Short mmCIF file of C-alpha atoms in Angstrom, two decimals:
data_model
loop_
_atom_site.label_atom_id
_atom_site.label_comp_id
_atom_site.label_asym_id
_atom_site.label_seq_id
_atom_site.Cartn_x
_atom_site.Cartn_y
_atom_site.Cartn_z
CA UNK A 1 50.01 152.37 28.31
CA UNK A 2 48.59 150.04 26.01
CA UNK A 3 44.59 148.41 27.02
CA UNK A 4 46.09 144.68 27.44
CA UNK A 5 49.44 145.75 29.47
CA UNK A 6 46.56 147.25 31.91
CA UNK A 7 44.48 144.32 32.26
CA UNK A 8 47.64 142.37 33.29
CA UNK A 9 48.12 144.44 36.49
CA UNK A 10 44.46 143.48 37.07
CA UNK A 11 43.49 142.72 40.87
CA UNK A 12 40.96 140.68 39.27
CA UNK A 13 37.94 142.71 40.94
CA UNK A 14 35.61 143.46 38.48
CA UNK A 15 32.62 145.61 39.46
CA UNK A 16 29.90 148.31 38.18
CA UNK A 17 30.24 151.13 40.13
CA UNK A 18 27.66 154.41 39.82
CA UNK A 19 29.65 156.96 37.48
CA UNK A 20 29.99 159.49 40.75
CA UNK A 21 32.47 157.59 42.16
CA UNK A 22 34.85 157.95 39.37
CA UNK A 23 35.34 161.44 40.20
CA UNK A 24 38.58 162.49 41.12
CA UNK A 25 41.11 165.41 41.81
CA UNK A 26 43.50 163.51 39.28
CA UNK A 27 41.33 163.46 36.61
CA UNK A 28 40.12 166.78 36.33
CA UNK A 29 40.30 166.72 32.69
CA UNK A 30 37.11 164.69 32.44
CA UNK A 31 35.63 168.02 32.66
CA UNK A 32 36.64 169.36 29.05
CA UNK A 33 35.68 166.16 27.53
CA UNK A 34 31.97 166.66 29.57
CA UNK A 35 32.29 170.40 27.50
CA UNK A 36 32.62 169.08 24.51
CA UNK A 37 29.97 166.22 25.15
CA UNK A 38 27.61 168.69 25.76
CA UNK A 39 28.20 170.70 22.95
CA UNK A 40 27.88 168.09 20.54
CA UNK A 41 24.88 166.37 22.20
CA UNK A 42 23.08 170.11 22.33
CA UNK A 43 23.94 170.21 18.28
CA UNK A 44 26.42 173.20 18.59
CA UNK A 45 28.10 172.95 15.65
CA UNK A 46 31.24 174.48 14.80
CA UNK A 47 32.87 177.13 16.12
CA UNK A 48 32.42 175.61 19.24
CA UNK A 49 34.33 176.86 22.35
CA UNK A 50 34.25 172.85 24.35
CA UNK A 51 35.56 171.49 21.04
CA UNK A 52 38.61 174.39 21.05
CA UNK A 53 38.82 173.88 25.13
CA UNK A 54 39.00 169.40 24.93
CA UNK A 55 41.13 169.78 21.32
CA UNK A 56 43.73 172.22 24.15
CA UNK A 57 43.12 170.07 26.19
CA UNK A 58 44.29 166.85 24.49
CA UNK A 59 47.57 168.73 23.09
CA UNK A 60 48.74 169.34 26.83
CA UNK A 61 47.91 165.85 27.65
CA UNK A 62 49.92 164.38 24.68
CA UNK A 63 52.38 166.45 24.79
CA UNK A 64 51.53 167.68 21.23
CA UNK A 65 51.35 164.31 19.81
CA UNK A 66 47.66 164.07 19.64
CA UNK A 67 48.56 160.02 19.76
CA UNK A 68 47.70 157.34 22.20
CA UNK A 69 49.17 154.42 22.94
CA UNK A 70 47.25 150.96 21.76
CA UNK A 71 44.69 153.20 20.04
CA UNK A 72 44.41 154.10 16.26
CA UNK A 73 43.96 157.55 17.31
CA UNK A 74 46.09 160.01 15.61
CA UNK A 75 45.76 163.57 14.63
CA UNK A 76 43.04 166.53 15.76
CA UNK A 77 40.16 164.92 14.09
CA UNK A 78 40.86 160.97 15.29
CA UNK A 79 40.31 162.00 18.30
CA UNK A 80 37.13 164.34 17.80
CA UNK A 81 35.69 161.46 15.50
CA UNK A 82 36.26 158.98 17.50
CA UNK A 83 34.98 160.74 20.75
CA UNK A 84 31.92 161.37 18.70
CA UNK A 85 31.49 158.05 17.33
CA UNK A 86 31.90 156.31 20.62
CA UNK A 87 28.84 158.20 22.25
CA UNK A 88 26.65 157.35 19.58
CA UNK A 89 27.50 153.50 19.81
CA UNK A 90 27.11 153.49 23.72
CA UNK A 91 23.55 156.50 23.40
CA UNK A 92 22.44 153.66 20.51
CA UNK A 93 23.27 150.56 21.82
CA UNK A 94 24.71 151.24 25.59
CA UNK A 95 28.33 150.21 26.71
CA UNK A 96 29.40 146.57 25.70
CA UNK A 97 31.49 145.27 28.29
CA UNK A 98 32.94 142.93 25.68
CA UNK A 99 35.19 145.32 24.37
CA UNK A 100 36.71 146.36 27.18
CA UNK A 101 36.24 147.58 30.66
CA UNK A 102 36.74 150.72 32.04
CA UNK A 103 40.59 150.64 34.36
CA UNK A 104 40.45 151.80 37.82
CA UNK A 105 42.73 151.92 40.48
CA UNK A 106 42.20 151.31 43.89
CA UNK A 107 41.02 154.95 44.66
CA UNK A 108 38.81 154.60 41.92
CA UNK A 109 40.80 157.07 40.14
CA UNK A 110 40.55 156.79 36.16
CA UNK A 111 44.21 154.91 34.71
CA UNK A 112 42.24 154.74 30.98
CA UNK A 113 38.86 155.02 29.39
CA UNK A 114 38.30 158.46 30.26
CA UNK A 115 36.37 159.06 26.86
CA UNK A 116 34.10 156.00 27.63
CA UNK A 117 33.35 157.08 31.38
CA UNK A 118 32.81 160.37 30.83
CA UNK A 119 30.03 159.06 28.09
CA UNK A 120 28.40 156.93 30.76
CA UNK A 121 28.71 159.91 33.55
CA UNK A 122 26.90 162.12 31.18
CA UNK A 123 24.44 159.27 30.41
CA UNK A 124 23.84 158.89 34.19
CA UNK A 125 24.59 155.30 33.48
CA UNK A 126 26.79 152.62 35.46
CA UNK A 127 30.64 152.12 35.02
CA UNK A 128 31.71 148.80 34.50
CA UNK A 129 35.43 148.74 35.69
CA UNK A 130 38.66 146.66 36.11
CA UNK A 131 40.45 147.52 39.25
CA UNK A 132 44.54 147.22 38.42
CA UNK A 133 47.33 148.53 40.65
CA UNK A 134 48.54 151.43 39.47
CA UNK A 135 49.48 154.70 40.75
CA UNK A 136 46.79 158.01 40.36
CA UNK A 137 47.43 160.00 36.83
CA UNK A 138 47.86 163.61 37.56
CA UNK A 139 45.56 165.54 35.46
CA UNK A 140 44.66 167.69 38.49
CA UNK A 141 43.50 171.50 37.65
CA UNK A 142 46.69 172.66 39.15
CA UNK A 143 48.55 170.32 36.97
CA UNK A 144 46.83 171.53 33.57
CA UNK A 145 47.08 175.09 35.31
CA UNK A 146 51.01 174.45 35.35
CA UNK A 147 50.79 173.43 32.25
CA UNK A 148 49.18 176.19 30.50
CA UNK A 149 45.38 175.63 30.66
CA UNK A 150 44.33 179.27 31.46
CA UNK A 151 41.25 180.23 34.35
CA UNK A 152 38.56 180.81 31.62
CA UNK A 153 39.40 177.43 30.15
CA UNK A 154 39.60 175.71 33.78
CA UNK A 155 36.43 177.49 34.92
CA UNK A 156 34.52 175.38 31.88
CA UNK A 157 35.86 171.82 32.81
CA UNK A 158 34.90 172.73 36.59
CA UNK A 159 31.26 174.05 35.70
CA UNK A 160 30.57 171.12 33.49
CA UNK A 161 32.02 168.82 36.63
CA UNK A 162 29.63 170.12 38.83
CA UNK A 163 26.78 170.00 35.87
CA UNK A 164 27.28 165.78 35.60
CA UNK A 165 28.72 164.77 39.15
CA UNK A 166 25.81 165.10 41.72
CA UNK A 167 28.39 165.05 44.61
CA UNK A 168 29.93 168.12 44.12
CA UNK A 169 30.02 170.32 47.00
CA UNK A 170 31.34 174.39 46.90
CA UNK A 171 32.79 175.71 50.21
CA UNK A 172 32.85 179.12 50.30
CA UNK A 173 35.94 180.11 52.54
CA UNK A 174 35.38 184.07 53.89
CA UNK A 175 37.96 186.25 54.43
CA UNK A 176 37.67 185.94 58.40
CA UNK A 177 39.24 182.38 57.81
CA UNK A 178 41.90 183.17 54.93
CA UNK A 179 45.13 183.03 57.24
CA UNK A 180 43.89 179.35 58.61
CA UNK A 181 44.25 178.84 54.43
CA UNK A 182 46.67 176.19 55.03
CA UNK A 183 44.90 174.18 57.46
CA UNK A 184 41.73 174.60 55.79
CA UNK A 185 43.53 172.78 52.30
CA UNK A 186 44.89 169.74 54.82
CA UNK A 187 41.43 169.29 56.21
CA UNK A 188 40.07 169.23 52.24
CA UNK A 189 42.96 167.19 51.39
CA UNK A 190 41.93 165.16 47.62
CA UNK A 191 38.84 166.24 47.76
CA UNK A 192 39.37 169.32 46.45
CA UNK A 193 37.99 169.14 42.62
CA UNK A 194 39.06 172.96 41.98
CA UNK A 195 39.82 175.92 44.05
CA UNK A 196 39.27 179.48 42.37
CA UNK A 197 39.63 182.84 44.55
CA UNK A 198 37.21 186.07 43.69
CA UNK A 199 37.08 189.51 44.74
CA UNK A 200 34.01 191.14 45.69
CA UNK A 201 32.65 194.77 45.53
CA UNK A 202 30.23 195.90 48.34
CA UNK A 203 27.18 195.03 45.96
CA UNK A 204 28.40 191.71 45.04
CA UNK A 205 29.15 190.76 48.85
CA UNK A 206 25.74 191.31 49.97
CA UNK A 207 24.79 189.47 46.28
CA UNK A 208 26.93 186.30 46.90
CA UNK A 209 24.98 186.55 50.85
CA UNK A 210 21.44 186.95 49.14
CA UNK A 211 22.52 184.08 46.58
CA UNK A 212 23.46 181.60 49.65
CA UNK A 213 20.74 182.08 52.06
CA UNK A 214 17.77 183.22 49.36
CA UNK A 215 15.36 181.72 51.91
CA UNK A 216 16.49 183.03 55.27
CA UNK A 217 14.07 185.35 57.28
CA UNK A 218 16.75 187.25 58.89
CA UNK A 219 18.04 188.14 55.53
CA UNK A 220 15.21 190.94 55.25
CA UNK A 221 13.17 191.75 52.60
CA UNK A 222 13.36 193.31 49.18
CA UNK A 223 11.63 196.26 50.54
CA UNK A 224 14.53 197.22 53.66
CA UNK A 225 17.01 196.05 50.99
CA UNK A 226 17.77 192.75 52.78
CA UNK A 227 19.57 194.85 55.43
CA UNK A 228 19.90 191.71 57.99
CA UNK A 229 22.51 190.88 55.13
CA UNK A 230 25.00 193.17 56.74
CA UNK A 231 25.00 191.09 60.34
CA UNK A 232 26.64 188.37 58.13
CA UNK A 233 28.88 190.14 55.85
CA UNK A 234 30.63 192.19 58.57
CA UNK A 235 31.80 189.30 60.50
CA UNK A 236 32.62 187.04 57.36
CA UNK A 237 34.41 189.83 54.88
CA UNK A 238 35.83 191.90 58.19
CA UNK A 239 36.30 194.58 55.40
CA UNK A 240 38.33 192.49 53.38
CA UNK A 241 37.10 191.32 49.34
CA UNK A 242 38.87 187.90 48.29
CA UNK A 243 36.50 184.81 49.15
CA UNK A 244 38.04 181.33 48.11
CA UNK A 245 35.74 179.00 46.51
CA UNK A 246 36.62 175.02 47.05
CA UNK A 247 34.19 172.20 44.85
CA UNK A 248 35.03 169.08 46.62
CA UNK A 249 33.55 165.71 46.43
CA UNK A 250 31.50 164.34 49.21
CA UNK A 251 30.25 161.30 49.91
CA UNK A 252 26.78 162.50 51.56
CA UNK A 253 25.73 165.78 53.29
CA UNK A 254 27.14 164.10 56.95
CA UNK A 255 30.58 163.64 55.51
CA UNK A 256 30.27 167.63 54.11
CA UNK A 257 29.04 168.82 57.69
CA UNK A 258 31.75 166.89 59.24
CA UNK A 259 34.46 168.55 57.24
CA UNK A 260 32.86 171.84 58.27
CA UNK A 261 33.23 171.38 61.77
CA UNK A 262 36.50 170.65 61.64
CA UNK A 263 37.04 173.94 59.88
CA UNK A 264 35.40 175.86 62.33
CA UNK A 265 37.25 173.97 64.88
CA UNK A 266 40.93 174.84 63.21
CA UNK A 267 39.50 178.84 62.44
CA UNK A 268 37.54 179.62 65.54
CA UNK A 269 34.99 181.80 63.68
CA UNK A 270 32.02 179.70 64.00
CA UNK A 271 29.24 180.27 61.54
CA UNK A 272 31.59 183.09 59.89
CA UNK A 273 34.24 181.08 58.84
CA UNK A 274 32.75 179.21 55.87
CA UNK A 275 29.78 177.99 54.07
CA UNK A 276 29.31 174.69 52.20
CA UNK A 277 26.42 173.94 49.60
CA UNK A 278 23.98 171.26 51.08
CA UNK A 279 23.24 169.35 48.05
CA UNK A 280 23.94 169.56 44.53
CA UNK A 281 21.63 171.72 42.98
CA UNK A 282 22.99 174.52 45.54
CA UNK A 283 26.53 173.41 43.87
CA UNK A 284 25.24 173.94 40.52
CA UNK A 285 23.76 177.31 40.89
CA UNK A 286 26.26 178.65 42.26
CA UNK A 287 28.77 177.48 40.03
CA UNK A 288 26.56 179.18 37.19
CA UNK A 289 26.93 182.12 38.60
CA UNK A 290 30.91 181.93 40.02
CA UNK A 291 31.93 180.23 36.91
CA UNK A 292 30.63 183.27 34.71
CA UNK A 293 32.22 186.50 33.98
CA UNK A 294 28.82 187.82 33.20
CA UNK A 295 27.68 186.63 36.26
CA UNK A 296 30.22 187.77 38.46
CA UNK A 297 30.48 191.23 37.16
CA UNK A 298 26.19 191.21 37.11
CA UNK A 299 26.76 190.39 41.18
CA UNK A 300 29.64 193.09 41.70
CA UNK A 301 27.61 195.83 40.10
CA UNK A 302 24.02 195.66 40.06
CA UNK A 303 21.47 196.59 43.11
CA UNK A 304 18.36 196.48 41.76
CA UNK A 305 16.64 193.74 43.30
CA UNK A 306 14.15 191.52 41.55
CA UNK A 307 11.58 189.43 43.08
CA UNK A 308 10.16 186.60 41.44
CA UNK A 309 6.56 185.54 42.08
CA UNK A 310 4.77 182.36 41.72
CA UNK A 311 7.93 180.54 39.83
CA UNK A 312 7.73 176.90 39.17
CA UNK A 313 9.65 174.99 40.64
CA UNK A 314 12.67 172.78 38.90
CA UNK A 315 14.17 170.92 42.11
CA UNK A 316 17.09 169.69 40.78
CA UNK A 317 18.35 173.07 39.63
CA UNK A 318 17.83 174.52 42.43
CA UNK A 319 14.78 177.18 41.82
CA UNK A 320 12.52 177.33 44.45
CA UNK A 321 8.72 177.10 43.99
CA UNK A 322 8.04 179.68 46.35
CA UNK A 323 8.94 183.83 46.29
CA UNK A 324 12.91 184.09 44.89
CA UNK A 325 15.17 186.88 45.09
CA UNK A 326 17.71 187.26 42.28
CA UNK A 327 20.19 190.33 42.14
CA UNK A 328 19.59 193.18 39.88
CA UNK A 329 19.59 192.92 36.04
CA UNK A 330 19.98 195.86 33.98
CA UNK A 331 18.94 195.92 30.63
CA UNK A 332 20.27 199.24 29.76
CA UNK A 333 23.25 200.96 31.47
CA UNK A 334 21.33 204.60 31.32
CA UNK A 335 17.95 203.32 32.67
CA UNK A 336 17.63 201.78 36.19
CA UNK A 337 14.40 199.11 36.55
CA UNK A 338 12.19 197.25 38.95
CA UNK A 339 10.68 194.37 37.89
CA UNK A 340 7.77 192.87 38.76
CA UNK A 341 7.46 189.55 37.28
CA UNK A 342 4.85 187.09 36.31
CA UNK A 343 3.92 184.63 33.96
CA UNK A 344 7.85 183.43 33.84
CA UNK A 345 8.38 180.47 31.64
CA UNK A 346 11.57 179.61 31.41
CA UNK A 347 13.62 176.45 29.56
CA UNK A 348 17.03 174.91 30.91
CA UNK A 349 19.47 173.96 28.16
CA UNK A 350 17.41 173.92 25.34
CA UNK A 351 18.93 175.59 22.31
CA UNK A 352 16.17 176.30 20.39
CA UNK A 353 12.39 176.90 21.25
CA UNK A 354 9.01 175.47 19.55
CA UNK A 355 6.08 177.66 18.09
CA UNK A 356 4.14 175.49 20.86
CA UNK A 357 6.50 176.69 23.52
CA UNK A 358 5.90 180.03 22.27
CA UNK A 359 2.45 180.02 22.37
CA UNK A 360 2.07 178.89 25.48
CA UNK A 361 3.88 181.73 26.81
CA UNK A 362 0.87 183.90 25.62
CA UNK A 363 3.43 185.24 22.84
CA UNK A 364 1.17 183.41 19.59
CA UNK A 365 4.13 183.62 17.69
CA UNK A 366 4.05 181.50 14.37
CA UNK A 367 6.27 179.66 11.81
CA UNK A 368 8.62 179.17 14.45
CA UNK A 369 10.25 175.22 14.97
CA UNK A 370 13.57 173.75 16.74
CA UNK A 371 15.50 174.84 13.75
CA UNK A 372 14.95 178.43 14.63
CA UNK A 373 18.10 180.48 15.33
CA UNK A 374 18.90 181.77 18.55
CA UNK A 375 19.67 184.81 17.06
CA UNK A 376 16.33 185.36 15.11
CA UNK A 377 14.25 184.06 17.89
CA UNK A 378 15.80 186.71 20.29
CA UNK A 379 15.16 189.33 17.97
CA UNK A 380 11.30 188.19 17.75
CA UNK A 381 10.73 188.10 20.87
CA UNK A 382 12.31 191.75 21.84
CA UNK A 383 9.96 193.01 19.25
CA UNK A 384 7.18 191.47 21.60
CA UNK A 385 8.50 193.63 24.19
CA UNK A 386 10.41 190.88 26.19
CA UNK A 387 13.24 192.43 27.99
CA UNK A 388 15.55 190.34 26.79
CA UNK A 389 19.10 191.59 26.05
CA UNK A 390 22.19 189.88 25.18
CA UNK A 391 23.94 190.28 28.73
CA UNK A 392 20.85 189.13 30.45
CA UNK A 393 20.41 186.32 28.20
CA UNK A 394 23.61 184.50 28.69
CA UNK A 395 23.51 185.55 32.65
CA UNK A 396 20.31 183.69 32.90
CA UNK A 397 21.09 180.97 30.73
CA UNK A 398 24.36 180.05 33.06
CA UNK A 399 22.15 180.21 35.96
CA UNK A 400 19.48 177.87 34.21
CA UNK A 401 16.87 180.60 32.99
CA UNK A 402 17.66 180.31 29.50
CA UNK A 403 15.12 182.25 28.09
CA UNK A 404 13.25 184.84 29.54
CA UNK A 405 10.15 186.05 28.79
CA UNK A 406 7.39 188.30 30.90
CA UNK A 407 5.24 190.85 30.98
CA UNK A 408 7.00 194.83 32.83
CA UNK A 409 4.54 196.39 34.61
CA UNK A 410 6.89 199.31 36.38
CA UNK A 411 10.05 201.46 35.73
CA UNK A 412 11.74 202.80 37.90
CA UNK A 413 14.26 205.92 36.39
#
């Protein structure tokens, strides 16, 4: 549907709107095109796994035409070009409302301009939209699931969803409450961003508990192995695996402890039925870890605890200043560890490190700038005895601990 034909179903209200507001069950697709944003912003060059994911993801959308409507956009690259171009104009010169506003309908669901909002939502900038009467799109994750996307390609659109959109919420449905499933999905209603169901081993149960209430004091300690853990788990798993996770969009944390009420209400479990992040960087921690096959297989199998001293604090991701747990990390199959850590630094989505950086960490490591490789600077710094393998590595870096590096003062065989 062409820009102009659009503007003529205009209501006439024309408003700026904060870029959270545009999210949407419909437009789940706004998640590869975040992907692929993020790539390119970050300089990943090709082969790049959000370019392949939004180039998919396009295809489905145009039904293999890779053409839109009142756009000069045809072919693969027209679209990739353009995409790029278009966040360097608005990054350079921000978003002239000249050349068009963004469409809207009156749910505030996208109807066009998905490549422009999804620029301004990952610029944390304003929308300035056009409200017309139309009816929602349907670019749902269970449409693009129907239509071929597969879960490791809708797991990337939902984690970089809940990287941009700071009202993101994940309820975590147990087992106790799967046969009120139904009911639970009415009471969610279009809220519900994505839904994905995991299994978990006995490890990875009480790892999912330890991950949602880290700061708890009837969790226990890392020395009694968090056994207050088990009070929880029983009631929740009642010896069953699947848990269902649900990201929905909230308004504020009233409107998300609302909807959990009335879930307890319909399931008659109480506290055991379900829990719901409070805020978003419990959303996006979580979904680093849920979202990741590393991740999920790290929480199903490992029991070595860690316990993190003295870390820094990074609020908005969700790392608390004071004493964290995180579940066990093995860096070798054969060789079980404990570590005791200090002197963490650690970098959130930062591809590349600085000799100053370096330094800093104590490591005086030299000839070393942003151009260095990943590759090369992993190698460099596991010759500096950092325990830093490749399964580790990308764990921690989903979960915002890109790279680590400390000092291990005991093993444990």
């Amino acid at each position: 549907m062409s820009e102009q034909h659009l503007i003529n179903r205009s209501t006439g209200k024309i408003n700026d709107i904060p870029f959270n507001e545009i999210l949407s069950c419909s437009r789940f697709d706004i998640g590869f095109k975040l992907a692929y944003l993020r790539d390119f912003t970050n300089g990943i060059v090709e082969p790049s796994n959000a370019k392949e994911q939004y180039i998919e993801h396009i295809r489905i959308l145009t039904s293999g035409e890779f053409e839109e409507l009142g756009s000069n956009k045809s072919g693969v690259e027209s679209y990739c070009n353009s995409f790029e171009s278009l966040y360097n104009s608005i990054n350079e010169n921000c978003f002239d409302k000249n050349k068009g506003l963004v469409p809207i309908n009156q749910s505030n669901s996208l109807i066009n301009g998905a490549h422009r909002a999804t620029i301004l939502s990952y610029l944390g900038a304003n929308i300035p939209v056009r409200v017309i009467e139309h009816e929602s799109l349907d670019y749902s994750f269970s449409h693009l699931s129907e239509m071929g996307m597969n879960q490791k390609q809708l797991d990337l659109a939902a984690f970089n969803l809940v990287e941009t959109f700071n009202n993101i919420y994940i309820a975590c449905v147990w087992p106790s409450s799967i046969n009120k499933v139904s009911a639970i999905e009415s009471i969610l209603d279009d809220k519900i961003i994505y839904r994905k169901e995991l299994k978990f081993t006995d490890i990875g149960k009480k790892n999912l508990m330890l991950h949602l209430y880290p700061k708890e004091n009837w969790i226990g300690s890392v020395e009694d192995g968090y056994k207050g853990l088990y009070n929880k788990i029983f009631p929740c798993f009642e010896n069953k695996s699947s848990v269902v996770f649900y990201f929905i969009k909230g308004e504020s944390l009233n409107s998300i402890l609302k909807i959990k009420e009335a879930i307890r209400a319909v399931v008659k479990k109480g506290k055991h039925a379900l829990h719901i992040t409070d805020n978003a960087s419990e959303s996006k921690l979580l979904a680093r870890t849920i979202l990741s096959k590393d991740g999920l297989e790290m929480m199903n199998k490992n029991s070595n605890w860690i316990e993190i001293s003295n870390l820094e604090a990074i609020e908005d991701k969700g790392i608390y200043s004071n004493t964290c747990v995180l579940f066990g990390v093995k860096y070798d199959e054969l060789l079980k560890i404990k570590y005791n850590i200090s002197d963490l630094r650690y970098f959130h989505n930062y591809p590349f490190l600085s000799s100053e950086v370096l330094n800093r960490a104590g490591l005086g490591l030299k000839n070393l700038d942003k151009a260095t490789s990943k590759e090369k600077l992993a190698n460099i710094l596991l010759k500096n005895k950092a325990v830093l393998k490749w399964k580790s590595r990308d764990f921690f870096k989903k979960i915002g601990l890109f790279y680590i590096i400390y000092n291990l003062y005991k093993r444990v065989k």
